[in-house]
Short mmCIF file of C-alpha atoms in Angstrom, two decimals:
data_model
loop_
_atom_site.label_atom_id
_atom_site.label_comp_id
_atom_site.label_asym_id
_atom_site.label_seq_id
_atom_site.Cartn_x
_atom_site.Cartn_y
_atom_site.Cartn_z
CA UNK A 901 0.00 0.00 0.00
CA UNK A 902 1.43 3.37 -1.02
CA UNK A 903 1.31 6.60 0.97
CA UNK A 904 -2.02 7.64 -0.51
CA UNK A 905 -3.52 4.27 0.28
CA UNK A 906 -2.50 4.51 3.92
CA UNK A 907 -3.94 8.02 4.06
CA UNK A 908 -7.27 6.82 2.69
CA UNK A 909 -7.25 3.94 5.17
CA UNK A 910 -6.61 6.30 8.07
CA UNK A 911 -9.37 8.61 6.91
CA UNK A 912 -11.77 5.69 6.71
CA UNK A 913 -10.90 4.59 10.24
CA UNK A 914 -11.30 8.16 11.51
CA UNK A 915 -14.71 8.44 9.83
CA UNK A 916 -15.83 5.21 11.45
CA UNK A 917 -14.67 6.32 14.89
CA UNK A 918 -16.43 9.67 14.55
CA UNK A 919 -19.70 7.83 13.93
CA UNK A 920 -19.38 6.11 17.28
CA UNK A 921 -18.41 2.72 18.64
CA UNK A 922 -20.50 0.17 20.49
CA UNK A 923 -19.03 -1.97 23.25
CA UNK A 924 -20.12 -5.56 22.65
CA UNK A 925 -19.33 -8.34 25.16
CA UNK A 926 -16.72 -10.55 23.56
CA UNK A 927 -18.27 -13.52 25.35
CA UNK A 928 -21.45 -12.95 23.32
CA UNK A 929 -19.53 -12.99 20.04
CA UNK A 930 -17.57 -16.09 21.03
CA UNK A 931 -20.17 -18.19 22.83
CA UNK A 932 -23.61 -17.21 21.49
CA UNK A 933 -24.09 -20.64 19.95
CA UNK A 934 -23.43 -22.32 23.29
CA UNK A 935 -26.27 -20.21 24.71
CA UNK A 936 -28.65 -21.56 22.07
CA UNK A 937 -28.69 -18.42 19.91
CA UNK A 938 -28.57 -18.33 16.13
CA UNK A 939 -26.32 -15.89 14.31
CA UNK A 940 -29.24 -13.63 13.41
CA UNK A 941 -30.50 -13.60 17.01
CA UNK A 942 -27.04 -12.70 18.32
CA UNK A 943 -26.80 -9.97 15.68
CA UNK A 944 -30.17 -8.60 16.77
CA UNK A 945 -28.86 -8.33 20.34
CA UNK A 946 -25.79 -6.51 19.03
CA UNK A 947 -28.00 -4.05 17.14
CA UNK A 948 -30.10 -3.41 20.25
CA UNK A 949 -26.94 -2.73 22.27
CA UNK A 950 -25.59 -0.48 19.51
CA UNK A 951 -28.78 1.57 19.28
CA UNK A 952 -28.55 2.27 23.01
CA UNK A 953 -24.84 3.07 23.17
CA UNK A 954 -24.27 4.96 19.90
CA UNK A 955 -27.61 6.58 19.09
CA UNK A 956 -29.13 6.80 22.55
CA UNK A 957 -32.21 4.87 21.42
CA UNK A 958 -33.23 2.46 24.18
CA UNK A 959 -36.30 1.09 22.43
CA UNK A 960 -35.78 1.07 18.64
CA UNK A 961 -38.87 0.65 16.50
CA UNK A 962 -39.49 -2.40 14.36
CA UNK A 963 -38.84 -0.25 11.28
CA UNK A 964 -35.44 0.82 12.63
CA UNK A 965 -34.53 -2.79 13.35
CA UNK A 966 -35.71 -3.81 9.90
CA UNK A 967 -33.51 -1.16 8.31
CA UNK A 968 -30.31 -2.35 10.02
CA UNK A 969 -30.98 -6.10 9.81
CA UNK A 970 -32.54 -6.29 6.34
CA UNK A 971 -35.07 -8.87 7.56
CA UNK A 972 -38.84 -8.75 7.60
CA UNK A 973 -40.68 -7.35 10.60
CA UNK A 974 -42.41 -10.69 11.24
CA UNK A 975 -39.03 -12.45 11.45
CA UNK A 976 -37.65 -9.77 13.78
CA UNK A 977 -40.77 -10.01 15.94
CA UNK A 978 -40.32 -13.77 16.21
CA UNK A 979 -36.69 -13.37 17.25
CA UNK A 980 -37.56 -10.73 19.84
CA UNK A 981 -40.24 -13.05 21.17
CA UNK A 982 -37.70 -15.83 21.61
CA UNK A 983 -35.16 -13.53 23.27
CA UNK A 984 -37.77 -12.30 25.73
CA UNK A 985 -39.29 -15.72 26.35
CA UNK A 986 -35.88 -17.26 27.13
CA UNK A 987 -34.87 -14.37 29.35
CA UNK A 988 -32.11 -12.76 27.30
CA UNK A 989 -33.89 -9.42 27.31
CA UNK A 990 -36.92 -7.87 28.97
CA UNK A 991 -38.81 -4.62 28.56
CA UNK A 992 -38.93 -1.99 31.30
CA UNK A 993 -41.57 0.72 31.29
CA UNK A 994 -41.56 4.04 33.09
CA UNK A 995 -43.40 7.36 33.14
CA UNK A 996 -41.98 10.85 32.76
CA UNK A 997 -44.44 12.72 34.95
CA UNK A 998 -43.13 16.14 33.95
CA UNK A 999 -43.80 15.54 30.27
CA UNK A 1000 -46.63 13.03 30.82
CA UNK A 1001 -44.90 10.47 28.61
CA UNK A 1002 -44.74 6.69 29.00
CA UNK A 1003 -41.55 5.20 27.60
CA UNK A 1004 -40.01 1.76 27.34
CA UNK A 1005 -36.47 0.41 27.17
CA UNK A 1006 -34.80 -2.95 26.72
CA UNK A 1007 -33.20 -4.50 29.78
CA UNK A 1008 -30.13 -6.68 29.07
CA UNK A 1009 -29.54 -7.99 32.60
CA UNK A 1010 -30.74 -11.45 31.54
CA UNK A 1011 -28.16 -11.59 28.76
CA UNK A 1012 -25.35 -10.57 31.10
CA UNK A 1013 -26.51 -13.09 33.69
CA UNK A 1014 -26.49 -15.91 31.16
CA UNK A 1015 -23.04 -14.95 29.87
CA UNK A 1016 -21.73 -14.75 33.42
CA UNK A 1017 -23.17 -18.16 34.31
CA UNK A 1018 -21.72 -19.70 31.16
CA UNK A 1019 -18.25 -18.26 31.81
CA UNK A 1020 -18.38 -19.35 35.45
CA UNK A 1021 -19.27 -22.89 34.41
CA UNK A 1022 -16.49 -22.78 31.83
CA UNK A 1023 -13.94 -21.73 34.44
CA UNK A 1024 -15.18 -24.41 36.83
CA UNK A 1025 -14.85 -27.20 34.31
CA UNK A 1026 -11.49 -25.93 33.15
CA UNK A 1027 -10.23 -25.94 36.73
CA UNK A 1028 -11.37 -29.55 37.06
CA UNK A 1029 -8.88 -30.51 34.37
CA UNK A 1030 -10.96 -30.71 31.23
CA UNK A 1031 -9.34 -30.23 27.86
CA UNK A 1032 -9.16 -26.45 27.45
CA UNK A 1033 -8.77 -26.62 23.69
CA UNK A 1034 -11.95 -28.61 23.11
CA UNK A 1035 -13.84 -27.33 26.11
CA UNK A 1036 -17.61 -27.09 25.74
CA UNK A 1037 -19.55 -26.78 29.03
CA UNK A 1038 -23.01 -28.22 29.32
CA UNK A 1039 -25.60 -25.58 28.44
CA UNK A 1040 -28.05 -27.14 30.89
CA UNK A 1041 -25.77 -26.25 33.79
CA UNK A 1042 -25.47 -22.64 32.66
CA UNK A 1043 -29.21 -22.52 32.07
CA UNK A 1044 -29.86 -23.80 35.57
CA UNK A 1045 -27.90 -20.93 37.12
CA UNK A 1046 -29.37 -18.17 34.94
CA UNK A 1047 -32.94 -19.33 34.43
CA UNK A 1048 -32.44 -20.09 30.73
CA UNK A 1049 -34.25 -22.91 29.02
CA UNK A 1050 -31.95 -25.50 27.45
CA UNK A 1051 -32.61 -26.56 23.83
CA UNK A 1052 -34.31 -29.78 24.95
CA UNK A 1053 -36.99 -27.86 26.87
CA UNK A 1054 -34.92 -26.79 29.86
CA UNK A 1055 -33.22 -28.19 32.97
CA UNK A 1056 -32.79 -31.66 31.49
CA UNK A 1057 -36.48 -32.14 30.78
CA UNK A 1058 -37.72 -33.18 27.33
CA UNK A 1059 -39.22 -30.39 25.26
CA UNK A 1060 -42.90 -29.90 25.96
CA UNK A 1061 -45.17 -31.42 23.32
CA UNK A 1062 -46.38 -28.76 20.92
CA UNK A 1063 -43.72 -26.18 21.90
CA UNK A 1064 -42.82 -25.63 18.25
CA UNK A 1065 -46.49 -25.40 17.35
CA UNK A 1066 -47.00 -22.64 19.92
CA UNK A 1067 -44.17 -20.63 18.38
CA UNK A 1068 -45.75 -20.98 14.94
CA UNK A 1069 -49.13 -19.97 16.36
CA UNK A 1070 -47.64 -16.81 17.83
CA UNK A 1071 -46.01 -15.87 14.55
CA UNK A 1072 -49.28 -16.32 12.66
CA UNK A 1073 -51.05 -14.24 15.29
CA UNK A 1074 -48.48 -11.47 14.79
CA UNK A 1075 -49.34 -11.33 11.09
CA UNK A 1076 -53.10 -11.29 11.69
CA UNK A 1077 -52.84 -8.55 14.32
CA UNK A 1078 -50.59 -6.46 12.06
CA UNK A 1079 -53.16 -6.78 9.26
CA UNK A 1080 -56.04 -5.67 11.50
CA UNK A 1081 -54.06 -2.83 13.08
CA UNK A 1082 -52.76 -1.75 9.66
CA UNK A 1083 -49.21 -1.32 10.97
CA UNK A 1084 -46.27 -3.31 12.37
CA UNK A 1085 -46.59 -4.32 16.00
CA UNK A 1086 -44.28 -2.88 18.63
CA UNK A 1087 -42.07 -5.25 20.66
CA UNK A 1088 -44.31 -4.67 23.69
CA UNK A 1089 -47.38 -5.65 21.67
CA UNK A 1090 -45.59 -8.78 20.46
CA UNK A 1091 -44.80 -9.59 24.08
CA UNK A 1092 -48.49 -9.19 24.96
CA UNK A 1093 -49.47 -11.73 22.31
CA UNK A 1094 -46.73 -14.10 23.45
CA UNK A 1095 -47.97 -13.78 27.02
CA UNK A 1096 -51.51 -14.70 26.00
CA UNK A 1097 -50.20 -17.84 24.30
CA UNK A 1098 -47.34 -18.94 26.56
CA UNK A 1099 -48.38 -17.74 30.02
CA UNK A 1100 -52.16 -17.40 30.00
CA UNK A 1101 -52.56 -20.39 27.66
CA UNK A 1102 -55.40 -18.80 25.73
CA UNK A 1103 -56.26 -20.81 22.60
CA UNK A 1104 -55.44 -19.05 19.34
CA UNK A 1105 -59.12 -19.27 18.39
CA UNK A 1106 -60.08 -17.34 21.50
CA UNK A 1107 -57.45 -14.62 20.93
CA UNK A 1108 -58.71 -14.09 17.38
CA UNK A 1109 -62.31 -13.90 18.60
CA UNK A 1110 -61.30 -11.26 21.13
CA UNK A 1111 -59.59 -9.33 18.34
CA UNK A 1112 -62.78 -9.62 16.29
CA UNK A 1113 -64.85 -8.31 19.21
CA UNK A 1114 -62.57 -5.30 19.59
CA UNK A 1115 -62.85 -4.52 15.86
CA UNK A 1116 -66.66 -4.67 16.00
CA UNK A 1117 -66.69 -2.49 19.11
CA UNK A 1118 -64.43 0.08 17.47
CA UNK A 1119 -61.92 -0.27 20.31
CA UNK A 1120 -58.90 -1.72 18.55
CA UNK A 1121 -56.25 -1.62 21.23
CA UNK A 1122 -54.48 -4.24 23.31
CA UNK A 1123 -55.89 -3.25 26.70
CA UNK A 1124 -59.43 -3.76 25.46
CA UNK A 1125 -58.56 -7.16 23.95
CA UNK A 1126 -56.84 -8.17 27.19
CA UNK A 1127 -59.94 -7.20 29.19
CA UNK A 1128 -62.11 -9.34 26.90
CA UNK A 1129 -59.84 -12.36 27.35
CA UNK A 1130 -59.73 -11.87 31.11
CA UNK A 1131 -63.53 -11.61 31.30
CA UNK A 1132 -63.93 -14.78 29.24
CA UNK A 1133 -61.41 -16.63 31.40
CA UNK A 1134 -63.32 -15.66 34.55
CA UNK A 1135 -66.49 -17.05 33.00
CA UNK A 1136 -64.82 -20.22 31.68
CA UNK A 1137 -65.23 -19.25 28.04
CA UNK A 1138 -62.81 -21.47 26.13
CA UNK A 1139 -63.95 -21.71 22.50
CA UNK A 1140 -66.18 -20.20 19.83
CA UNK A 1141 -69.31 -21.97 21.06
CA UNK A 1142 -68.68 -20.74 24.61
CA UNK A 1143 -68.28 -17.20 23.27
CA UNK A 1144 -71.59 -17.49 21.44
CA UNK A 1145 -73.38 -18.81 24.54
CA UNK A 1146 -71.82 -16.18 26.78
CA UNK A 1147 -72.75 -13.36 24.40
CA UNK A 1148 -76.31 -14.64 24.18
CA UNK A 1149 -76.53 -14.87 27.97
CA UNK A 1150 -75.14 -11.35 28.30
CA UNK A 1151 -77.68 -9.98 25.82
CA UNK A 1152 -80.48 -11.69 27.76
CA UNK A 1153 -79.40 -9.96 30.95
CA UNK A 1154 -77.69 -12.97 32.48
CA UNK A 1155 -80.80 -15.20 32.51
#
């Protein structure tokens, strides 16, 4: 490389530095596969960290994430769902009372906890005389310390029947909700849908019926849908026929 080439190289480096640098845990780059992450999921975490550190954006929109990753919003939503479900990230909410604004931010304490547990297990096994060059600690042990679910379903247990089906159901629900809302869903909204499926165990049919009710009522927002689902759960409404019977009973004044 001649003098001009070195000058151009230096200018390029300087330009890059002026645009900011993100500090990424080397353990994430080196061991993400051992934590059960795909390359695209690890890269999504890196983008989230970079948005916070370089641009000061603690809760990037789905469109911003789509722009930097080049992937569809539905794929990004599915990856965020997995990261939140497995405890790598969470979402914190707070209120700015002076400006009367509610804002959200990603919390990475789960990621750091998992990395710390993995490295601790690595050091422990290394100290016990394992081959350092081919060392690969058991993910189940790291998952046990950090609360992560191992690839087989977690903590040495077989994967729950239908776990993959639930993930597919959530992704299809994302698409249907986005179509009805006429816009991409926010990460918090995706988390709401995931919670209905994974935690509350609402059938997909019931969630779609609640969405339909909110559309007919002209109240298309998540709080209203959540109230419908909660009301149905209290009254043991579990399927379309139950919804029909409950609605008829409600119209008849509870008789």
